[in-house]
Every structure is written in structure tokens, then in C-alpha cells.
PDB file of C-alpha atoms in Angstrom:
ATOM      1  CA  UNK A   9      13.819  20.482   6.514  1.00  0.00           C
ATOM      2  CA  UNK A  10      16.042  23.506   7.339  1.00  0.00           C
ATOM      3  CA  UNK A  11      19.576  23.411   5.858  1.00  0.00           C
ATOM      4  CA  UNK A  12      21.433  23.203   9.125  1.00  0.00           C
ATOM      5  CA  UNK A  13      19.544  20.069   9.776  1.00  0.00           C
ATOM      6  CA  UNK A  14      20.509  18.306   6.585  1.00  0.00           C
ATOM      7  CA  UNK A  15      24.561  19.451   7.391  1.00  0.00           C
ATOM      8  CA  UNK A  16      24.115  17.843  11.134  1.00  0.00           C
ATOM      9  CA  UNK A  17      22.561  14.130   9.654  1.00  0.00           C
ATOM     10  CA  UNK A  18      25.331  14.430   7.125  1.00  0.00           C
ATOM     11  CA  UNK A  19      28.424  14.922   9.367  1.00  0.00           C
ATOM     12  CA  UNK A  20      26.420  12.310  11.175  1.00  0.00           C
ATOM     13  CA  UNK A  21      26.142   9.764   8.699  1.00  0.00           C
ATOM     14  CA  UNK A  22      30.406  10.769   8.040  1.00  0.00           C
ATOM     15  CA  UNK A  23      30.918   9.577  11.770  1.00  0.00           C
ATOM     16  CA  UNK A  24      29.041   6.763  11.102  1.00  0.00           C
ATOM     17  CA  UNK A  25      31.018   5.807   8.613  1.00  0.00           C
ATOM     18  CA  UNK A  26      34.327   6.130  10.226  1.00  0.00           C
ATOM     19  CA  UNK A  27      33.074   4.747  13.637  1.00  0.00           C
ATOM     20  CA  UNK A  28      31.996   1.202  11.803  1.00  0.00           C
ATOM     21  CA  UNK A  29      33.822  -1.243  10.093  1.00  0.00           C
ATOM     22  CA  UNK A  30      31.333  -1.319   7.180  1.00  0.00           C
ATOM     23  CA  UNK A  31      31.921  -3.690   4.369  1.00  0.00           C
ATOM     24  CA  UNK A  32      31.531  -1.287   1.672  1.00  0.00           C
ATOM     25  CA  UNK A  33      31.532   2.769   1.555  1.00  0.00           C
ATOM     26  CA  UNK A  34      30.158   3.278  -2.124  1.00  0.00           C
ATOM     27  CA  UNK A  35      26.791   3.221  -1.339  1.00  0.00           C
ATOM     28  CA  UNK A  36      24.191   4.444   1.207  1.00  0.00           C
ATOM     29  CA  UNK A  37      21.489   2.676   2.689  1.00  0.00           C
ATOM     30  CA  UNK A  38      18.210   4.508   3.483  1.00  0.00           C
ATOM     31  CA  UNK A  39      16.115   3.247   5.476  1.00  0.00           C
ATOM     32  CA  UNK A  40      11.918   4.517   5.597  1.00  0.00           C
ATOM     33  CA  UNK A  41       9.805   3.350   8.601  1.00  0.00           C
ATOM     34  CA  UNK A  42       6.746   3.973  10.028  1.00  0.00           C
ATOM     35  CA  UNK A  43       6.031   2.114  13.185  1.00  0.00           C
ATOM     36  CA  UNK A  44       7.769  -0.762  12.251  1.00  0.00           C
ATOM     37  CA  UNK A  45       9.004  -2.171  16.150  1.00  0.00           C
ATOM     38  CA  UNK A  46       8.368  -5.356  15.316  1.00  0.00           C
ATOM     39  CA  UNK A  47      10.448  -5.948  12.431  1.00  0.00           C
ATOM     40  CA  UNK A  48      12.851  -3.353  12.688  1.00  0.00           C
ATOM     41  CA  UNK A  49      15.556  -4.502  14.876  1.00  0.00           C
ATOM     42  CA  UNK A  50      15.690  -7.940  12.542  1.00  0.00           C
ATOM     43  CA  UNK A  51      16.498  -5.554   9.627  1.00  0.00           C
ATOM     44  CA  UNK A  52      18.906  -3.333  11.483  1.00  0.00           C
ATOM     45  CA  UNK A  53      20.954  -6.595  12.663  1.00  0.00           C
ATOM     46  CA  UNK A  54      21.333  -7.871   9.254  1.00  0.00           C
ATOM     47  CA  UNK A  55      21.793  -4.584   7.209  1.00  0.00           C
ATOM     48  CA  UNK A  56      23.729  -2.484   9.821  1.00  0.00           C
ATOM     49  CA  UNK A  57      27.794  -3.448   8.975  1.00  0.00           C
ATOM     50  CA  UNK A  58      26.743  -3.319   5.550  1.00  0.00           C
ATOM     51  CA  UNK A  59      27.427  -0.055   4.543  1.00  0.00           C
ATOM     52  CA  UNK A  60      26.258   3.080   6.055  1.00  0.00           C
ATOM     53  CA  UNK A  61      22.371   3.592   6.642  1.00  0.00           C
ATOM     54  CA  UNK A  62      20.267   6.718   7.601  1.00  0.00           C
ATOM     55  CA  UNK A  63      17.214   5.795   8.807  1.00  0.00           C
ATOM     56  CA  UNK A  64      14.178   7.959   7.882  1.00  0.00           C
ATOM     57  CA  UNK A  65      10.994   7.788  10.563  1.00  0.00           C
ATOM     58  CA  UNK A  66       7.548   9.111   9.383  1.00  0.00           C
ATOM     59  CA  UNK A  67       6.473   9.956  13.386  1.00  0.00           C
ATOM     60  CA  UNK A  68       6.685   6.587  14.810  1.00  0.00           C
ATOM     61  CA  UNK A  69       4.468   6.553  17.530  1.00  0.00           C
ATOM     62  CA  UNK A  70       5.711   2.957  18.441  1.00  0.00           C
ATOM     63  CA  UNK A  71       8.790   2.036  20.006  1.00  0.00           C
ATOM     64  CA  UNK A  72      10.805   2.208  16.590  1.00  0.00           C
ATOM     65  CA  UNK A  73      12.805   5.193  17.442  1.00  0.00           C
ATOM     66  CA  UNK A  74      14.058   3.574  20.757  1.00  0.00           C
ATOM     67  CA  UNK A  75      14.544   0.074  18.666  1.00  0.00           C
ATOM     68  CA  UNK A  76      17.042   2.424  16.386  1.00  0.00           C
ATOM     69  CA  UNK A  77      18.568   4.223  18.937  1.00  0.00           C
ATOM     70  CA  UNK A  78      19.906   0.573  20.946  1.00  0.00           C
ATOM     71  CA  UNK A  79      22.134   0.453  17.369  1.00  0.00           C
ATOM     72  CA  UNK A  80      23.168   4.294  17.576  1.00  0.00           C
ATOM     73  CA  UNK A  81      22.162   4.608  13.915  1.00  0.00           C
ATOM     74  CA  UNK A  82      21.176   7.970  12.324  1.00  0.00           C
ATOM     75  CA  UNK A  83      17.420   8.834  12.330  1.00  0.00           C
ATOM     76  CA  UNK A  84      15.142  11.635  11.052  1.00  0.00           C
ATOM     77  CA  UNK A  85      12.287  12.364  11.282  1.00  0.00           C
ATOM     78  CA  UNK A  86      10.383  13.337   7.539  1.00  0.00           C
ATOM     79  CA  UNK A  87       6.463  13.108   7.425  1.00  0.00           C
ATOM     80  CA  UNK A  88       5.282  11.293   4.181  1.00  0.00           C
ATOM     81  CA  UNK A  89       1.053  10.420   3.576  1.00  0.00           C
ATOM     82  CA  UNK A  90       1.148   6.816   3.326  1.00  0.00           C
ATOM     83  CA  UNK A  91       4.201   6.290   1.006  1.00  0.00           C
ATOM     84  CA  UNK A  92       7.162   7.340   0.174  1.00  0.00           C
ATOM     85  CA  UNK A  93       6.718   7.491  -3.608  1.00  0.00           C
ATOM     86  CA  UNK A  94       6.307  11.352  -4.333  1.00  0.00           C
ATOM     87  CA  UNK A  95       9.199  13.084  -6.198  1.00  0.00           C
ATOM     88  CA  UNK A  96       9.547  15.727  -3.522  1.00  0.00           C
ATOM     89  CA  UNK A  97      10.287  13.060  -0.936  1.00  0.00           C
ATOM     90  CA  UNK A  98      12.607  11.298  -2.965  1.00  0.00           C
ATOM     91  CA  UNK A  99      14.274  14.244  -3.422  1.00  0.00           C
ATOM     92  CA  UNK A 100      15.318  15.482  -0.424  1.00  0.00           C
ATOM     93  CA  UNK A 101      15.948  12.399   1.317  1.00  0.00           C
ATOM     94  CA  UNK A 102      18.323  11.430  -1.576  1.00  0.00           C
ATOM     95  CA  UNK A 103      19.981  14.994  -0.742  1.00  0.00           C
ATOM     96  CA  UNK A 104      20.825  13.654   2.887  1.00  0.00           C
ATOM     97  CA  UNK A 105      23.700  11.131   1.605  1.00  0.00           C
ATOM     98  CA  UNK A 106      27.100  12.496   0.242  1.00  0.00           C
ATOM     99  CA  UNK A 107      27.529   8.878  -1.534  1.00  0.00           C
ATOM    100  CA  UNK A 108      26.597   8.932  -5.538  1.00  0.00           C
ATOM    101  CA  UNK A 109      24.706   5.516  -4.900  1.00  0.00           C
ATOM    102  CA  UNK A 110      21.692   4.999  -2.602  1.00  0.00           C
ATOM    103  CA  UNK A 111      20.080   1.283  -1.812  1.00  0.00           C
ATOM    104  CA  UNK A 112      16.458   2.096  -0.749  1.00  0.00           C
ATOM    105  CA  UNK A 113      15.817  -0.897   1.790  1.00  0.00           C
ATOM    106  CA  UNK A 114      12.687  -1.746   3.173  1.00  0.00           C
ATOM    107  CA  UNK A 115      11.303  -3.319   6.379  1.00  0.00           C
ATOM    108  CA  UNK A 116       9.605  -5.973   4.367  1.00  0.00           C
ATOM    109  CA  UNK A 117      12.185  -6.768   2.248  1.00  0.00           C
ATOM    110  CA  UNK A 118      15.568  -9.300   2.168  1.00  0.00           C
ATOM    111  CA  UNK A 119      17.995  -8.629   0.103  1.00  0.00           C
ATOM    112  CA  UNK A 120      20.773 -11.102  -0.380  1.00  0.00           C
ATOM    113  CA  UNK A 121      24.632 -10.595   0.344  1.00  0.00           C
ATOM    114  CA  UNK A 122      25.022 -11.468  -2.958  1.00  0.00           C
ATOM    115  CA  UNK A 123      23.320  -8.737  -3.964  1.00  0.00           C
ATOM    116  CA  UNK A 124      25.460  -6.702  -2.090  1.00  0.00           C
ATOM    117  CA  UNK A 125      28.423  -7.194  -3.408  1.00  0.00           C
ATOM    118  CA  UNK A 126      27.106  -6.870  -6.748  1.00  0.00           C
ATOM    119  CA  UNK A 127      25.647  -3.006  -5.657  1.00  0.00           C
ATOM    120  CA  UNK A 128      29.254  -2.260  -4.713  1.00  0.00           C
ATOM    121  CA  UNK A 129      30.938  -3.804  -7.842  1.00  0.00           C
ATOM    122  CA  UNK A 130      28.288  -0.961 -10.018  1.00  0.00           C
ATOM    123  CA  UNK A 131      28.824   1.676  -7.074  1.00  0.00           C
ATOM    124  CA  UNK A 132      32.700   1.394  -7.909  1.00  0.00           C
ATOM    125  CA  UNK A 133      33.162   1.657 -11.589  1.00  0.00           C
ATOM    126  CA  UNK A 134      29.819   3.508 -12.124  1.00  0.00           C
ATOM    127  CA  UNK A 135      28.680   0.756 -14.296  1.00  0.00           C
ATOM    128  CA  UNK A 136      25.045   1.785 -14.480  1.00  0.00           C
ATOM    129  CA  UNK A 137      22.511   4.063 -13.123  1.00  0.00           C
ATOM    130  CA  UNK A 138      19.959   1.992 -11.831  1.00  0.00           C
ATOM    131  CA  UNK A 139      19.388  -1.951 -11.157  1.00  0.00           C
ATOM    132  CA  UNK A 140      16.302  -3.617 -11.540  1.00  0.00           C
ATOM    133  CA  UNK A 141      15.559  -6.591  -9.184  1.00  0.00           C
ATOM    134  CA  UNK A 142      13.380  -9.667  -9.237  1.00  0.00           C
ATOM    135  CA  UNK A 143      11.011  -9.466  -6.301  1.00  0.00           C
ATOM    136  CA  UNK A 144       9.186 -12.568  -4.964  1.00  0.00           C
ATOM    137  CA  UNK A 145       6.308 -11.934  -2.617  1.00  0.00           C
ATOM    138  CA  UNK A 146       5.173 -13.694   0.518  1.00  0.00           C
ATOM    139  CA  UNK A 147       2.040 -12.502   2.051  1.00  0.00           C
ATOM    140  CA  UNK A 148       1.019 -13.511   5.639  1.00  0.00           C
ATOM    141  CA  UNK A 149       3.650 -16.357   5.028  1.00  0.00           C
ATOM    142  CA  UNK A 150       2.724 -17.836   2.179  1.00  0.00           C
ATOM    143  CA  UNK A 151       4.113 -17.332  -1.530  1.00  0.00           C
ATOM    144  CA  UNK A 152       1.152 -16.201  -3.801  1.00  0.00           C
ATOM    145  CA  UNK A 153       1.653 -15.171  -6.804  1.00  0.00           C
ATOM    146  CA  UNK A 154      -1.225 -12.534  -7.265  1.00  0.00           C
ATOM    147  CA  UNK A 155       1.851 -10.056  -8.410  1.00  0.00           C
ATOM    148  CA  UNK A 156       3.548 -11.972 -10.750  1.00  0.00           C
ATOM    149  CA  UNK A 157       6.082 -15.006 -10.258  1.00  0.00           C
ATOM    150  CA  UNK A 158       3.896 -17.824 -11.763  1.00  0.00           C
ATOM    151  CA  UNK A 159       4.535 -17.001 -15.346  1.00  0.00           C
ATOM    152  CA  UNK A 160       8.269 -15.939 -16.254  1.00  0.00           C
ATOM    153  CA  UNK A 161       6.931 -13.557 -18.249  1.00  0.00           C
ATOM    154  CA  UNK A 162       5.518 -11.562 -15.884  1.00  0.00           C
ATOM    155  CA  UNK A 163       7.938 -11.816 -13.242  1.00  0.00           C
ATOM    156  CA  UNK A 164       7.402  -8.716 -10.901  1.00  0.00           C
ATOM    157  CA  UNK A 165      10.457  -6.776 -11.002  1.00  0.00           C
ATOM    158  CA  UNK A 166      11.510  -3.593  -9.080  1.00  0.00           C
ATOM    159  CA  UNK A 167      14.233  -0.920  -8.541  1.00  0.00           C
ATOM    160  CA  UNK A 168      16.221  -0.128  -5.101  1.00  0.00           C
ATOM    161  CA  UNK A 169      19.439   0.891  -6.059  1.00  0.00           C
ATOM    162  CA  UNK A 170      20.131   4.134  -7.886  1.00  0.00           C
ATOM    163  CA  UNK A 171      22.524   7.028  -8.882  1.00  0.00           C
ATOM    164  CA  UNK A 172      20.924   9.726  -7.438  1.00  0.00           C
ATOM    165  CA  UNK A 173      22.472  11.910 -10.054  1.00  0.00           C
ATOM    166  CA  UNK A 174      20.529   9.839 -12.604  1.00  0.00           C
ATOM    167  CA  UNK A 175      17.404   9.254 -11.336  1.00  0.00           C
ATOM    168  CA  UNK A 176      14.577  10.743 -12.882  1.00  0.00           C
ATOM    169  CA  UNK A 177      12.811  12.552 -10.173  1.00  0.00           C
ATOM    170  CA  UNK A 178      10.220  14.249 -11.978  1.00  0.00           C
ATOM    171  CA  UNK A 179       8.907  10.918 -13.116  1.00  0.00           C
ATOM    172  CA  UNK A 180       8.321   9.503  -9.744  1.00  0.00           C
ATOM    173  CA  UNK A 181       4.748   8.818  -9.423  1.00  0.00           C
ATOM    174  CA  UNK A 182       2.975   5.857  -6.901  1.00  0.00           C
ATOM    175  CA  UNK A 183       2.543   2.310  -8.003  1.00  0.00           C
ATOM    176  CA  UNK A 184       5.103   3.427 -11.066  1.00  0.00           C
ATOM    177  CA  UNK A 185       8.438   2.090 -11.754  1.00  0.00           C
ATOM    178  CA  UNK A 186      11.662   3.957 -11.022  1.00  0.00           C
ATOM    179  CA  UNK A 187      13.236   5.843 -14.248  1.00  0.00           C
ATOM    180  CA  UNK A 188      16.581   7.003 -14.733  1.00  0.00           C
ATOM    181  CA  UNK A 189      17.290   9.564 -17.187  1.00  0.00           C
ATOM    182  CA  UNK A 190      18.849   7.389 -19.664  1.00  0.00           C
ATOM    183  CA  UNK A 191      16.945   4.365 -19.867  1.00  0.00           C
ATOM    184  CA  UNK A 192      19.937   2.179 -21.066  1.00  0.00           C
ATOM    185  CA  UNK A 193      21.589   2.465 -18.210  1.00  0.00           C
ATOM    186  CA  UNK A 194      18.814   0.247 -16.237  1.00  0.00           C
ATOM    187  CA  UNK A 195      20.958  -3.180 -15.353  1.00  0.00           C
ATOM    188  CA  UNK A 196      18.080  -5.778 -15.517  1.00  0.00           C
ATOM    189  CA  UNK A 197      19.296  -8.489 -13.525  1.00  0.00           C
ATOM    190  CA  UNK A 198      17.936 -12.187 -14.268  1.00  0.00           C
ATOM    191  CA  UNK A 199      15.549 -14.336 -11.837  1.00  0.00           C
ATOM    192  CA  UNK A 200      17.843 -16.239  -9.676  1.00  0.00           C
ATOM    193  CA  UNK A 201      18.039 -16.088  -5.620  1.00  0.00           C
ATOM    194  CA  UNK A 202      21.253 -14.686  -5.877  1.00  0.00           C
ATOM    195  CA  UNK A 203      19.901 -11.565  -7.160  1.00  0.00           C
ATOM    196  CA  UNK A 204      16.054 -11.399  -5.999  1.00  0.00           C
ATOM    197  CA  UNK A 205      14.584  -9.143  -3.378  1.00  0.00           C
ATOM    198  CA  UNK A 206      12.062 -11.235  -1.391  1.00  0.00           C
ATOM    199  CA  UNK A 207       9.384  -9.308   0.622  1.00  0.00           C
ATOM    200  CA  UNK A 208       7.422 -10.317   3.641  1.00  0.00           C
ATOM    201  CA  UNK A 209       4.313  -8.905   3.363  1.00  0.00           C
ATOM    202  CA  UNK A 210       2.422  -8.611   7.057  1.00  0.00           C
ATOM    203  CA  UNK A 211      -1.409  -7.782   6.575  1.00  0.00           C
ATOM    204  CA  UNK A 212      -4.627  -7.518   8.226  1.00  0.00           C
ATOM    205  CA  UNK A 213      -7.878  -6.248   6.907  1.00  0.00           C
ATOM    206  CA  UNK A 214      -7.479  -2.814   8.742  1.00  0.00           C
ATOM    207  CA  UNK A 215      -4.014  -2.364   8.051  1.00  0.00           C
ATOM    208  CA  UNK A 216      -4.886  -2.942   4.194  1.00  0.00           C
ATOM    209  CA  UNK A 217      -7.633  -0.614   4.743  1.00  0.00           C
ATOM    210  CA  UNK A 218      -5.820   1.975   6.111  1.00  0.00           C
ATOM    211  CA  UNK A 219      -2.548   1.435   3.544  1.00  0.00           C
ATOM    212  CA  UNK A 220      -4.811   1.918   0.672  1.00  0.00           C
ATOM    213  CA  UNK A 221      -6.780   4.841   1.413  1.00  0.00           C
ATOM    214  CA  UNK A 222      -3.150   6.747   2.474  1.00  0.00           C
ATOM    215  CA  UNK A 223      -2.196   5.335  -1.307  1.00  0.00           C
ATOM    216  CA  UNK A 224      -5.691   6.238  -3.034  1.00  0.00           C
ATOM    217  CA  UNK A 225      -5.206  10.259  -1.170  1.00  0.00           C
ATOM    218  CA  UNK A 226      -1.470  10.110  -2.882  1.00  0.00           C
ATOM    219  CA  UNK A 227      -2.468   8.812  -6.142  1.00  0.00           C
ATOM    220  CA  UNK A 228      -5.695  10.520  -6.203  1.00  0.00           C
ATOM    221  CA  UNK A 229      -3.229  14.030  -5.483  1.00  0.00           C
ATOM    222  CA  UNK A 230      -0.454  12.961  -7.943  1.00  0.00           C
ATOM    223  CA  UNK A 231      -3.912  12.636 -10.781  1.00  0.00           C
ATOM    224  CA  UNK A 232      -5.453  15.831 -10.487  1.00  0.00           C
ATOM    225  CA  UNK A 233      -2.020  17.910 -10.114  1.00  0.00           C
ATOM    226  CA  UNK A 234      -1.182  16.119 -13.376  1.00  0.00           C
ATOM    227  CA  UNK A 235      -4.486  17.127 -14.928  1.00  0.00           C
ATOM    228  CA  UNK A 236      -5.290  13.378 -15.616  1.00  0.00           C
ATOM    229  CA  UNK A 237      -8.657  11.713 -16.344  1.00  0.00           C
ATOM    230  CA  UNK A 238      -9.514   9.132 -13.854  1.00  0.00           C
ATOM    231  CA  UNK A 239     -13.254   7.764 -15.695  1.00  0.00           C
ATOM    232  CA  UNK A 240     -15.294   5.075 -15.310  1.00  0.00           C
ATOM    233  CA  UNK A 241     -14.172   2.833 -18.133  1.00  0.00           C
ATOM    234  CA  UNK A 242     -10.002   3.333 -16.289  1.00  0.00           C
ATOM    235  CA  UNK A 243     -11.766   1.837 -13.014  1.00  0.00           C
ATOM    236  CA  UNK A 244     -13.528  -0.705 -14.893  1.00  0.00           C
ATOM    237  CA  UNK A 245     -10.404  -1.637 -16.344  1.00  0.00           C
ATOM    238  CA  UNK A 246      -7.950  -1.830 -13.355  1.00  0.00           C
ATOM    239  CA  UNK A 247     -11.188  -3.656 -11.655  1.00  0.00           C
ATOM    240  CA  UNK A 248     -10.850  -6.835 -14.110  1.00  0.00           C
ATOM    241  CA  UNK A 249      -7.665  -6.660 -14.288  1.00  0.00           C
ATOM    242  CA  UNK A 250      -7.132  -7.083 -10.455  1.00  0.00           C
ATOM    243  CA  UNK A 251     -10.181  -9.844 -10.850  1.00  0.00           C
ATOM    244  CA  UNK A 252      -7.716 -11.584 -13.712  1.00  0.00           C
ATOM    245  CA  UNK A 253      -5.125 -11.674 -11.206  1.00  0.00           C
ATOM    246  CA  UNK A 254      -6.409 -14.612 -10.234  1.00  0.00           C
ATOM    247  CA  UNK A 255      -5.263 -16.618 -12.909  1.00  0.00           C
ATOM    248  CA  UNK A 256      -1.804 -15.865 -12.149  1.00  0.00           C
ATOM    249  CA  UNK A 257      -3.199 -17.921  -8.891  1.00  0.00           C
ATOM    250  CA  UNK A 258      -3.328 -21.737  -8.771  1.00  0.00           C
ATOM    251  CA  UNK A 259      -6.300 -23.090  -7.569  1.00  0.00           C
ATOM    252  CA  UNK A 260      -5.057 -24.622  -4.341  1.00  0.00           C
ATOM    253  CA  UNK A 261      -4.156 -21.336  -2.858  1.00  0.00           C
ATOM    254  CA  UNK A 262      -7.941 -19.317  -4.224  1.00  0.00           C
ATOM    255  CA  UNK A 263      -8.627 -18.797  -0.165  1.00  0.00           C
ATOM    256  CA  UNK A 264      -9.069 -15.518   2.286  1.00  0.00           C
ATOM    257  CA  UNK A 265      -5.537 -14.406   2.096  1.00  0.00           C
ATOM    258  CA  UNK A 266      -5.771 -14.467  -1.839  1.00  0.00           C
ATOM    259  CA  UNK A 267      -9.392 -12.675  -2.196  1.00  0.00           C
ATOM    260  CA  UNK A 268      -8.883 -10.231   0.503  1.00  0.00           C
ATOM    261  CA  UNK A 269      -5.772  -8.904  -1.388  1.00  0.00           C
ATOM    262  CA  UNK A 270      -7.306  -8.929  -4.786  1.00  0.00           C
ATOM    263  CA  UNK A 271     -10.010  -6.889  -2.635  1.00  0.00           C
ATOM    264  CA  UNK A 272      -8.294  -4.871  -1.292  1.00  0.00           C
ATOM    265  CA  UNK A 273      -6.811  -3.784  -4.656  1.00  0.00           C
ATOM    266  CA  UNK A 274     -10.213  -3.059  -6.005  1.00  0.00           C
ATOM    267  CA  UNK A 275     -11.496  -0.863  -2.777  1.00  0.00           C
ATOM    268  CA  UNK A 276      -8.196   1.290  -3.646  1.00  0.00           C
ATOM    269  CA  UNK A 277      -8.758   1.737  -6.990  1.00  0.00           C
ATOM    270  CA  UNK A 278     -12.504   2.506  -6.460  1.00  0.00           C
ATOM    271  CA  UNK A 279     -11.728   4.793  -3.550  1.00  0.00           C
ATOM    272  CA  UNK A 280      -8.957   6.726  -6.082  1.00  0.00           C
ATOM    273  CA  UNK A 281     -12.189   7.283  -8.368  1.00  0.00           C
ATOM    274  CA  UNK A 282     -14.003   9.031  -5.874  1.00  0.00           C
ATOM    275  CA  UNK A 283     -10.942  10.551  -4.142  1.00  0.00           C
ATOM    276  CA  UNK A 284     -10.195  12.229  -7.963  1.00  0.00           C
ATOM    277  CA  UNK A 285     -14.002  13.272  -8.420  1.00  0.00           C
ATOM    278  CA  UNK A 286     -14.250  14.829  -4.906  1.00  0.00           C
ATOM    279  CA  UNK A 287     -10.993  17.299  -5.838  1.00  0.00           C
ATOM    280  CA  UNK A 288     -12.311  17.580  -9.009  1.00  0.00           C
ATOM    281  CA  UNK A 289     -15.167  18.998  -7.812  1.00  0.00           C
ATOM    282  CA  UNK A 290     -14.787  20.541  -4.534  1.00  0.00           C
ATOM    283  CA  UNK A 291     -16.815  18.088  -2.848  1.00  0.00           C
ATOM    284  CA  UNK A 292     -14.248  16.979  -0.311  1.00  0.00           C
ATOM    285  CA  UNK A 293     -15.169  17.325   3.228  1.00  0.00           C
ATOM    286  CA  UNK A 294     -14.555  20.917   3.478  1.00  0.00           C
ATOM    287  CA  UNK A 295     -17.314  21.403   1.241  1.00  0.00           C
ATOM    288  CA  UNK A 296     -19.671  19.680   3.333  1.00  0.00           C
ATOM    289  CA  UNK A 297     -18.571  20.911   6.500  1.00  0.00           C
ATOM    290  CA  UNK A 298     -19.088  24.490   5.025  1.00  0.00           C
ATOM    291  CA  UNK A 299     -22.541  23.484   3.630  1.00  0.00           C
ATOM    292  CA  UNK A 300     -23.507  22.472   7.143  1.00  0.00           C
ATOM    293  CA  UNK A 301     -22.040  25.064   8.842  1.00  0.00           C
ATOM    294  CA  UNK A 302     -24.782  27.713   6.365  1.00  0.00           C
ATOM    295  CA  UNK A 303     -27.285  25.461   7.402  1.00  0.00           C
ATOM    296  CA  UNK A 304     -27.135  25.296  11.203  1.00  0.00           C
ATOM    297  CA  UNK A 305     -26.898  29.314  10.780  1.00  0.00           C
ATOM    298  CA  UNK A 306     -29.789  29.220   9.470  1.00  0.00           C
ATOM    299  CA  UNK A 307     -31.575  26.912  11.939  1.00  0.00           C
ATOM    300  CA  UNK A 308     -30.312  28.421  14.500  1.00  0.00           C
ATOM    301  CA  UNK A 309     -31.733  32.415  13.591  1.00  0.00           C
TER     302      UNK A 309
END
């Protein structure tokens, strides 16, 4: 991303900002989306007088772009491999804003106005560096608690709103929480609806398929850069633990939706084994298509 273009999408985002009546100007709402036409004009409508927002496309190759452009909110386009969750990402996109507090929204989440006003109260007086938010899940509609929510005491929690300035970057790592450089400036807010994020999770079989193995390449990446281990006994592990999950479960709601995630969660965890033992090794497909390639030169002399 070339300098120039980071100075344009911030005068941009400036204009923005003096163009709209927003109801607050201490933070900055980014935006990621990746063909996302069918939810992304309900989330624009309800976030856009907010405060300002910079939306951030990974090559939509739906009608997303056009969706954005009816609102005349700023876009860019950034590739990412599945997720946004890799410190380099994080990085620069958090360079885009000129605002010391960013709310990373997402197109399956709500967050309440509530909320809202409580990000701007921190924003203001600098209260804390991070805030850490109850989430509760619905997949395909329904509310099942296969990632916490059952039990209080394993309420899933996670973090959206930051001080860039704070944030950890170098500890950014997929499926991880968020960490800020001082960890006692994490605001842990309570489980009450005027404070929790709910997502809407939207799933098929191929598009869990297809989420997964973008999130086993990252993860698989993030391992062997970090020299990490990735054996049989750590698969066995996160295998029974995703199996356990089903506890958290009550018996009533054990059907497809339920099983396929849990499922899901175990193909990505298996296909992160193999992904980390193929770079490991140099047995990804270049080293079979190079293998092959001897071999027909040989069949073909």
C-alpha cells in the first residue's frame, strides 16, 4: 500500500467526517468485508452516523463495492488469506485512521448503542486501552452454545475496541485474543445486553469448508514462522476438546447445525496438522508438481 494511497483514504476519511453529522468523532470504525452483499447494506444503515467508518474490501467479487458506494463511504481495497488476524494486517489498516481509538466491526456482528456511547465515554478521557466484550453466538438462527454462553464461567468474550497506540501487534496471532501492552488496562465489561456483541453466524457446509482451510493455511503459516510444534498428541487434544464442546450443548439442540460445527472445527484442526507437516517438510504442492514434472521428462526421452 504505497504512501500516497494511505494520505488520499485519510483526507478521505477527514471529509467524511466533516460532511456527516456523526454522533461521535473519538473513534473510528473499520469495517473488513469480503463479499458480504447480502448483509452489508443492513450494517452500513445502522453503523453509518455513528462515527466515521473506512471500509476495508478483500477483492469483493460480489456486488459489495457497489452496495458501499450507494452510502459514499470510504473503501479500500487490502488482500488478506481468509482472515484478518495477522499482525501485518492489523497494522497497516490501523495506520489508515488519524483517531487514537479504532472499533473493529464486523458483518456478523450487532453491537448495541449502548455500547456506543460507552466506546466514546473511554475514547474521551482515555480511560483504558482496550475493552473486552461478551459475545453471544447465533448460528444459522439459532443460539447454540458450542462457544461458550451456557456456563457463566465460560462466557465467550472478545475484543473490538482498541488504542491503536496500545495494542500489542506483535502478539496478534489467529483464533488468539487481542493484547494490549499493559494488560491492566483491558476494561472487562460484565454479561448484560447492554454491553454484549451478538453475532449472526451464516453457514453452509462449503462455506465452512472453505473458511477453515483459508484459517488452517494462516495458522498453519503463523506455526512454522514461529518455529512451533504442531504433534500428534496437540491435535488429539484440540480434537476432544472440540468433541467436549458438546457438553456446553443441551441435549435438545445435539442436531446437524450443532455436529457440523463441532466438525467442522475438527477438519480445521486436522487440516492445520498436515498444513504444518507439509511446510515442514517441503512436501507442499510444489514439491509434487516438481517431482512430476522429473518424471514425465523422463517418460517422455
Amino acid at each position: 500500500m504505497s504512501v500516497s494511497h494511505r494520505t488520499v483514504q485519510l483526507n478521505t476519511i477527514s471529509e467524511s467526517n466533516i460532511m456527516r453529522n456523526f454522533q461521535y468523532t473519538s473513534f473510528t470504525m473499520i469495517l473488513p468485508v469480503c463479499n458480504e452483499e447480502r448483509r452489508i447494506r443492513r450494517v452500513i444503515k445502522y453503523y453509518k452516523d455513528i462515527a466515521p467508518m473506512l471500509i476495508i474490501d478483500n477483492y469483493s467479487k460480489d456486488g459489495t463495492e457497489a452496495i458501499v458506494k450507494e452510502f459514499d463511504i470510504p473503501l479500500i481495497k487490502k488482500r488478506n488469506h481468509g482472515t484478518t488476524q495477522i499482525p501485518e494486517w492489523v497494522k497497516e489498516v490501523f495506520a489508515l485512521v488519524n483517531t487514537d481509538y479504532v472499533l473493529w466491526l464486523s458483518a456478523s456482528e450487532f453491537i448495541p448503542m449502548t455500547m456506543m456511547e460507552k466506546f466514546d465515554e473511554i475514547a474521551r478521557q482515555k480511560q483504558h486501552g482496550m475493552v473486552e466484550n461478551v459475545v453471544v453466538s447465533y448460528t444459522c438462527g439459532e443460539n447454540i452454545p458450542i462457544w461458550g454462553g451456557r456456563f457463566k464461567f465460560i462466557d465467550r468474550r472478545i475484543q473490538r475496541f482498541f488504542n491503536r497506540e496500545e495494542l500489542d501487534y506483535d502478539a496478534v496471532y489467529i483464533h488468539a485474543p487481542f493484547r494490549i501492552k499493559d494488560p491492566g488496562r483491558c476494561l472487562k465489561l460484565e454479561n448484560s445486553e447492554l454491553y454484549n456483541i451478538v453475532q449472526l453466524r451464516d453457514s453452509d457446509i462449503y462455506s465452512l469448508t472453505t473458511k477453515h482451510l483459508n484459517y488452517s493455511l494462516v495458522e498453519a503459516r503463523q506455526i512454522v514462522l514461529a518455529n512451533k510444534s504442531y504433534t500428534m498428541l496437540h491435535l488429539f487434544t484440540l480434537v476432544m476438546k472440540e468433541i467436549l464442546r458438546t457438553i456446553q450443548v443441551p441435549i435438545r439442540q445435539w442436531h446437524g447445525v450443532t455436529i457440523r460445527e463441532i466438525w467442522a472445527r475438527i477438519f480445521m484442526h486436522v487440516t492445520i496438522f498436515w498444513m504444518v507437516w507439509e511446510l515442514k517438510n517441503n512436501k507442499t504442492l510444489k514439491y509434487s508438481e516438481d517431482r512430476n514434472e522429473r518424471i514425465w521428462n523422463e517418460l517422455v526421452k
